[in-house]
Each structure stands twice: as C-alpha cells, then as structure tokens.
Coordinates of C-alpha atoms in Angstrom, one line a residue:
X22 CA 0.0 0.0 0.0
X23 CA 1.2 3.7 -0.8
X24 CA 1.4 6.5 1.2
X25 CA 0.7 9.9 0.4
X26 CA 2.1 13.1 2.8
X27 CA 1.6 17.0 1.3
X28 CA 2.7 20.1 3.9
X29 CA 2.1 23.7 2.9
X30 CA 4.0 27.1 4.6
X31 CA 4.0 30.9 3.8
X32 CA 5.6 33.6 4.8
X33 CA 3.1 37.0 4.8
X34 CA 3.7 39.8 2.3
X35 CA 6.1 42.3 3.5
X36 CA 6.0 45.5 2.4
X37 CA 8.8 48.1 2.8
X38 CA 7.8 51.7 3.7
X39 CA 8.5 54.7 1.1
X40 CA 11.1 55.5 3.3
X41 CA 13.2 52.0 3.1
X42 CA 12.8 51.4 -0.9
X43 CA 15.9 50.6 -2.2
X44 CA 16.8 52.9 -5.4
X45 CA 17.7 50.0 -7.6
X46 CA 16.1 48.3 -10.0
X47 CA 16.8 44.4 -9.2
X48 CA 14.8 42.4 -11.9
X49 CA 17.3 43.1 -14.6
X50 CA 15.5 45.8 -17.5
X51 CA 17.1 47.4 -20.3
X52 CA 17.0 51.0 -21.3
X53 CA 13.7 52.9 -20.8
X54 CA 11.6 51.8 -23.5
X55 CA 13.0 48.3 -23.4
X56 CA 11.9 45.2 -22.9
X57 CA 13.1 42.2 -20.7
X58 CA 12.2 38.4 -20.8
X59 CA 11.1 36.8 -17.5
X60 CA 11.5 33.5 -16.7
X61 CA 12.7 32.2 -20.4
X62 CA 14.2 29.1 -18.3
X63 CA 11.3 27.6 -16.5
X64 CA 10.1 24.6 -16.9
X65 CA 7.3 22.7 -18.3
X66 CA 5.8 22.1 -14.5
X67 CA 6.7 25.7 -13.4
X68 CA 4.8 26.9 -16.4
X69 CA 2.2 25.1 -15.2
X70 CA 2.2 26.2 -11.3
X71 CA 2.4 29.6 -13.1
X72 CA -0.5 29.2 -15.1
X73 CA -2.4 27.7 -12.1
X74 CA -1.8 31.3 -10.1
X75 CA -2.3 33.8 -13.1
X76 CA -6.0 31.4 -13.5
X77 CA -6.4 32.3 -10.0
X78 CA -5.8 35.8 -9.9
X79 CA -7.4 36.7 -12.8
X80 CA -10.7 34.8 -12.4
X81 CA -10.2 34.3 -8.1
X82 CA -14.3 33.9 -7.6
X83 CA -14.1 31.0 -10.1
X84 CA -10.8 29.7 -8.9
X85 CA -12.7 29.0 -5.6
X86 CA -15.5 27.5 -7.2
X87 CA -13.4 24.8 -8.6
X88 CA -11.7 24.6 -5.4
X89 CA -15.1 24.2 -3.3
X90 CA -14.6 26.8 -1.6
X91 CA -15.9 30.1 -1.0
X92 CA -13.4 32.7 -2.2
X93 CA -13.2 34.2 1.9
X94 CA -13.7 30.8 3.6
X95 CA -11.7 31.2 6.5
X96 CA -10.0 34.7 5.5
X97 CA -10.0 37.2 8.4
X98 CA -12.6 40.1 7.9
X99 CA -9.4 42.3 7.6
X100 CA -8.1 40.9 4.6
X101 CA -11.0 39.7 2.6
X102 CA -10.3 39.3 -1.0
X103 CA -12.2 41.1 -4.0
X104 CA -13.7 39.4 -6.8
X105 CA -12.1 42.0 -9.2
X106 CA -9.3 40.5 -11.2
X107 CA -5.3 40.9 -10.3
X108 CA -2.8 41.8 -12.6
X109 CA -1.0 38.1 -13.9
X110 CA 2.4 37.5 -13.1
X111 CA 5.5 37.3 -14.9
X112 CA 8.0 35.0 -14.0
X113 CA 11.4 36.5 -12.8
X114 CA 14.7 34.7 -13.6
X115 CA 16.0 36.1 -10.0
X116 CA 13.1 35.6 -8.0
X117 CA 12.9 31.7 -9.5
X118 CA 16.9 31.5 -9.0
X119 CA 16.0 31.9 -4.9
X120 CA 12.9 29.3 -5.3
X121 CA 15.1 27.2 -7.0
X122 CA 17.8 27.0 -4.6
X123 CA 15.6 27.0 -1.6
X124 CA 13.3 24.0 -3.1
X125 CA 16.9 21.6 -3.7
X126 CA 17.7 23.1 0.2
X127 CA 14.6 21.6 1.6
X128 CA 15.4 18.1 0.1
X129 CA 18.8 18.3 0.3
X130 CA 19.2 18.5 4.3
X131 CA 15.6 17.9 5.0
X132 CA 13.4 20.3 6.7
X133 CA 10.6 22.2 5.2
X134 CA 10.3 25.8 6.7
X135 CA 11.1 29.4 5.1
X136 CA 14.1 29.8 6.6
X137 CA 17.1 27.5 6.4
X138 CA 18.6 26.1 9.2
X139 CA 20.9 28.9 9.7
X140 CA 18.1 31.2 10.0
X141 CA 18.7 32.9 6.7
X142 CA 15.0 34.4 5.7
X143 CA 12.9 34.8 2.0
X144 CA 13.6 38.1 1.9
X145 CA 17.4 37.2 2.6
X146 CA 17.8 35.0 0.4
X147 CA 15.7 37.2 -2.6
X148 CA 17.8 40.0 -2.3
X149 CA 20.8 37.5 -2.6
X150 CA 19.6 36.6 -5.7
X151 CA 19.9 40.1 -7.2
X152 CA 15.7 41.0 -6.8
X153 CA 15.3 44.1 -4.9
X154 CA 12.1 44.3 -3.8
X155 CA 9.3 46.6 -2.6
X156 CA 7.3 44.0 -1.7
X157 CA 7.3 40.1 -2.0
X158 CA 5.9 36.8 -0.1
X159 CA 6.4 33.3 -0.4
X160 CA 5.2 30.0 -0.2
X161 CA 5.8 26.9 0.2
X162 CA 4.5 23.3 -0.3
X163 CA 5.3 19.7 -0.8
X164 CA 3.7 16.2 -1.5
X165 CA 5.1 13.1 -1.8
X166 CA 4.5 9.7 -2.1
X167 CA 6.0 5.5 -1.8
X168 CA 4.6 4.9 -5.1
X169 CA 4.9 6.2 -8.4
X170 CA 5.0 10.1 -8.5
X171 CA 2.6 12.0 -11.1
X172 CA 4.6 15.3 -11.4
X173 CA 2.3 16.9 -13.1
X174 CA -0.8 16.1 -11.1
X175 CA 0.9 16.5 -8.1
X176 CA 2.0 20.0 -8.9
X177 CA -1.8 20.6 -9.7
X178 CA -2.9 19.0 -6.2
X179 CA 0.3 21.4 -4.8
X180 CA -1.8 24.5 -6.5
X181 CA -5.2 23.4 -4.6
X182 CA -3.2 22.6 -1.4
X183 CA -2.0 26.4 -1.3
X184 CA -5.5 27.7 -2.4
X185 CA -8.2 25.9 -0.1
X186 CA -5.6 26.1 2.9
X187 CA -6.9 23.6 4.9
X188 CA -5.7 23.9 8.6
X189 CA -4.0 27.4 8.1
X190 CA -6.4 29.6 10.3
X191 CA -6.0 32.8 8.0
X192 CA -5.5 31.2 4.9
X193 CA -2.3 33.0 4.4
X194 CA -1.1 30.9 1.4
X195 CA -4.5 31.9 -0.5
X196 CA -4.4 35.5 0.7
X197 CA -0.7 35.5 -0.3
X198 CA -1.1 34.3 -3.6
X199 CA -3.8 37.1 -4.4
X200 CA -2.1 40.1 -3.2
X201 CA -2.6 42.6 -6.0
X202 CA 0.4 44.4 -5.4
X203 CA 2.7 41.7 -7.0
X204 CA 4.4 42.0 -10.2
X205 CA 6.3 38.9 -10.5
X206 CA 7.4 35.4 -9.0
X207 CA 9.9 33.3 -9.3
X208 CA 8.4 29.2 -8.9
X209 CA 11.7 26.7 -8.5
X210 CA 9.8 23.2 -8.6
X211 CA 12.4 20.2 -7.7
X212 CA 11.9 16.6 -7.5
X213 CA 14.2 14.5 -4.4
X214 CA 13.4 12.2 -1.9
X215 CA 12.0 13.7 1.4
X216 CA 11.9 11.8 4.7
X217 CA 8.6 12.6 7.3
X218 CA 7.9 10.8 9.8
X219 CA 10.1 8.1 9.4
X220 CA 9.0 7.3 5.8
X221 CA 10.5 8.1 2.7
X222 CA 8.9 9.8 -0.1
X223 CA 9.6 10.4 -3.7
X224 CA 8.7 14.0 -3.2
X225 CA 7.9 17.5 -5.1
X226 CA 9.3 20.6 -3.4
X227 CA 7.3 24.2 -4.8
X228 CA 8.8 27.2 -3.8
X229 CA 7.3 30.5 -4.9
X230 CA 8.7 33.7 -4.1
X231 CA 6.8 36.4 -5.0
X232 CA 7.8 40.3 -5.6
X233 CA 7.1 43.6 -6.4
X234 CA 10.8 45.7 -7.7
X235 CA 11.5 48.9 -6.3
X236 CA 11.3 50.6 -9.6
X237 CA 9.0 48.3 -11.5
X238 CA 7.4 48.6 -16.0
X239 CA 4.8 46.7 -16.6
X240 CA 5.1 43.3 -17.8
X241 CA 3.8 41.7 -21.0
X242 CA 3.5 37.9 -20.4
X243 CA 1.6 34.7 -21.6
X244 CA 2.1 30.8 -23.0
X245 CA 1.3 29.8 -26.1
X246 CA 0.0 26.6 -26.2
X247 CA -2.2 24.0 -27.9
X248 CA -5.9 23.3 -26.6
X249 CA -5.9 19.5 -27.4
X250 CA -8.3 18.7 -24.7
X251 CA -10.5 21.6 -26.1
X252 CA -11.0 22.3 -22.6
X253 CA -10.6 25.9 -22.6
X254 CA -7.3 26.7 -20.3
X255 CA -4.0 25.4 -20.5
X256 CA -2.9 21.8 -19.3
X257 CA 0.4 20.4 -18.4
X258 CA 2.0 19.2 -22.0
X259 CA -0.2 21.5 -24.2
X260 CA 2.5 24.3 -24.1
X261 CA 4.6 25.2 -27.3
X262 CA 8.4 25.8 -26.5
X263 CA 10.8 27.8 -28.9
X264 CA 8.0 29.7 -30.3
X265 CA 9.4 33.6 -31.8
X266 CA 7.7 35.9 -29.4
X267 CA 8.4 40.0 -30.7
X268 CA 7.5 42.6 -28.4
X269 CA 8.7 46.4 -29.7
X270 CA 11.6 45.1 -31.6
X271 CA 12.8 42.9 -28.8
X272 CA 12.8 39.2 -29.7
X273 CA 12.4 36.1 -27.3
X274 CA 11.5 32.1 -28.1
X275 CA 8.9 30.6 -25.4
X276 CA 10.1 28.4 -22.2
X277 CA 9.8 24.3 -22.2
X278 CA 6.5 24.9 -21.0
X279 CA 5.0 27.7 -23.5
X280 CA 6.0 30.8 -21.5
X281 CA 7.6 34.2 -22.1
X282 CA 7.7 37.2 -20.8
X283 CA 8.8 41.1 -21.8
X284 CA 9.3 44.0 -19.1
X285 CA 8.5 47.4 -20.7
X286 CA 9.6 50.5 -19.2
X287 CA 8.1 53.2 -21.3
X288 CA 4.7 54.2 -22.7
X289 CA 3.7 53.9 -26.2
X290 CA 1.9 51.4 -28.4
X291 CA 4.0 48.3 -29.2
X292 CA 3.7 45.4 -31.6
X293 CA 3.0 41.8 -29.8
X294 CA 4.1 39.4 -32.2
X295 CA 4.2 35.3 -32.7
X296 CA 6.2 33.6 -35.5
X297 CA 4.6 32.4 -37.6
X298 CA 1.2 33.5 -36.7
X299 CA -0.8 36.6 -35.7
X300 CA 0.1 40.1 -34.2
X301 CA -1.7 42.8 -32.0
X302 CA -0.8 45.9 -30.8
X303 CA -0.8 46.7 -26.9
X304 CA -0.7 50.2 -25.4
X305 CA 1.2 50.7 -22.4
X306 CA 0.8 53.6 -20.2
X307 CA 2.6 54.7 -16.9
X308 CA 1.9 52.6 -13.8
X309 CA -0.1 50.2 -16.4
X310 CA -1.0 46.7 -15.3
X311 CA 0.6 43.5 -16.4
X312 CA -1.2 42.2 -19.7
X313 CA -1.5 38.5 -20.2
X314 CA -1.4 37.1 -23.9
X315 CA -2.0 33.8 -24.9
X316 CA -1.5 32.4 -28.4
X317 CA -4.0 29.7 -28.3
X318 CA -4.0 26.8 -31.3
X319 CA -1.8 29.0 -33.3
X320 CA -4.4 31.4 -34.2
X321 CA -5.9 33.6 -31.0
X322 CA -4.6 35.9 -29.1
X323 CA -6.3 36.1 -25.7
X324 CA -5.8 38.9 -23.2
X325 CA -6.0 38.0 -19.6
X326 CA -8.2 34.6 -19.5
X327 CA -10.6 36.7 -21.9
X328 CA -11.1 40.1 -20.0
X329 CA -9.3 42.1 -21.9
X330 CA -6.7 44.6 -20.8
X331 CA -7.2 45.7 -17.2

C-alpha cells in the first residue's frame, strides 16, 4: 500500500515603507523603453504552477469555485479578498533562482520551513539573488509519495493545497497568492526524496517567491500553447516551446513549458508578435497593469483569460 504526505507554509507579504525602498532596480530591465524576458528558463511544471496562479488571480471567484470553496472561507474580515481580477504575473529569472535553490535546500538536508537552518529568511535569500524588492511573499508546499509520482498532477494537487488552505487559520497561502500588489514570482519546482515521519517519499518541493521591484514597468506575459483537450485553459503538455515571441523590436522564443515574458519600461503602443502566426498591438501607459497574452492553437490571441486589458 502507498502513502501519500503533502505540507504547505507561507511567509506574509512584507511590504517596505517609502522611506526603506531601495533605489535600484533588481529584476534586470534594459533601457527605458526596453523590454526584458522573465523567466525564459522555466520549466514545463513551473509553467504550469504559473498558469495555475495567473488562472487564480485573474478569475479568483471561479478559482474557488473549482476549489469548493468560498473565495473568503476562512479569511480574516481584515483581509477579505475582491472578486475584481489581479494583474498576472510574470515569472522572474531572479526571484525563480531563490525558489530554486531553496526547493533543492529543503530536500537536500531535510526540513521544510522558510528559513534554512541557519536562519537565513525569504527576503534574505531574494535580495541574494539580485531581486530588490518593494514587496514580495512566499510559499511553500510539498507532496510526496512511496509509489509512483505524477509530477504533473501533483503539482496541480500542490496549487489546490496552497488555495483551499486547509488547517492554516487565516489562509495566508490563498491571501498570499492574491495580493494585487505583486508583479512577479519566481516558482523553483524540484523533484528528491523527502523523509517525514520516518517514511521516505519520492517527493515535489514548490517554492514560490513572490515580488514587487523597487522601480517596476509593466510586464507583458503569456504561453502559447495547444488546446488538445478543447478544454478551454492550459494543461500540463499542451504548451509550445521555442515559439518567436516580438514585443517592440525585442525578440524572445517561449520556455519548455510555453511561457515568455517582456518588461516594458516606457509608454507607447508596441507590436505583440508570434512567429509564424498573428500580431496585436498593446498600449502601455505609466503605472499600467501587467497584460497577459495567450497564443492559443496557433491562431488567438487572448488577453488575460478573456477580460481584456485591465
């Protein structure tokens, strides 16, 4: 007989007063009215956890219907979440550098907590990895089993573990994961064995780290992918990798799992384009909102899960 063992942990947003922002940029952009890619590393099953929180924050009221849940079940009457939409999030190489690293930690020596045994913190190790932050949060979860390991579904069950939040008496791992503020996140998702309890387990360690930079642009994001279910949303295997992805003269090819992502930093109208297929123009203002698009069976653009720019 197989057993199954799943833990989730999160660390509350922080948020730095006006006074402590730090005056450098730490995501990494280019020239004002650049562009810079997010994430282009990730892989197919942290495109997926990805997909799984930008669903979430976009559509949150139908999120927790699929969850069975109500959207504020268990949320304190202080931090009850809106129904309204949240920007999507682009992926960050730095921010998924200090997921990465703390995910491989975990298994490596064995615990499961934020900070490592040396009492390093999130925030500690973020800013190690280059991300300077005006905000950012993080969470953490695990499951694990004696059998054989679905990595896919378990990074699914890993998604509905942080969002219901069974146990956790503020549901700070839902709450977390749809702070509006946030801009970007960095998922490091790592496969090891994990000993609880006395049992071993063949065992999937999510970190997500998310952040907000000190001097952020707005981000364009999406996956392309392939809807061979015809389901409607994205599934694990569905995304297209080395797709051409042009954003104002700026050229990147889609992640493993689909992804990409551009960080603009100055307003105008600029040309979102997938090779081969079709183009639309996006128009980017100061202090705009992230913008989602998805290049769906090679044909439709969709912006943000269908509601259009936010």
């Amino acid at each position: 007989m197989n057993s199954l063992a799943r833990r989730i942990r999160c660390v509350r947003p922080w948020f730095l007063m006006s006074l402590l922002l730090l005056v450098a940029g730490g995501c990494g952009t280019t020239g004002a009215g650049g562009t810079n890619s997010a994430g282009s590393d990730s892989s197919a099953l942290e495109q997926l956890a990805l997909e799984l929180v930008n669903r979430t924050r976009l559509r949150p009221a139908a999120e927790a219907a699929l969850a069975g849940v109500g959207l504020n079940e268990g949320v304190p009457a202080d931090e009850q979440i809106s129904t309204n939409p949240k920007q999507a999030l682009a992926m960050n190489t730095s921010l998924t550098q200090a997921a990465r690293q703390h995910s491989q930690d975990m298994l490596t020596r064995n615990y499961f907590e934020h900070n490592t045994p040396e009492g390093t913190t999130p925030f500690q190790r973020i800013n190690a990895a280059g991300y300077l932050y005006a905000a950012a949060g993080e969470n953490l979860a695990w499951r694990g089993t004696t059998g054989p390991l679905d990595e896919a579904a378990t990074t699914e069950q890993e998604h509905i573990d942080l969002f219901v939040d069974a146990g956790v008496s503020d549901r700070g791992h839902r709450t977390t994961m749809l702070q509006a503020v946030f801009r970007e996140v960095g998922i490091g998702i790592v496969r090891g064995n994990y000993t609880d309890g006395g049992t071993r387990f063949d065992a999937l360690m999510q970190t997500q780290d998310y952040g907000t930079p000190t001097n952020a642009g707005t981000f364009v994001l999406g996956v392309v992918y392939n809807d061979g279910n015809a389901n409607g949303r994205y599934d694990y295997g569905e995304g297209v990798a080395n797709v051409g992805v042009t954003l104002g003269g700026t050229s990147k090819t889609t992640n493993a799992g689909g992804g990409y992502g551009f960080e603009v930093r100055a307003a105008g109208t600029y040309l979102l384009r997938f090779a081969p297929g079709p183009g639309q123009n996006l128009t980017i203002n100061s202090g705009s909102l992230n913008i989602k698009a998805d290049l769906v069976n090679s044909t439709d653009i969709v912006i943000n899960l269908g509601l259009g720019i936010l």
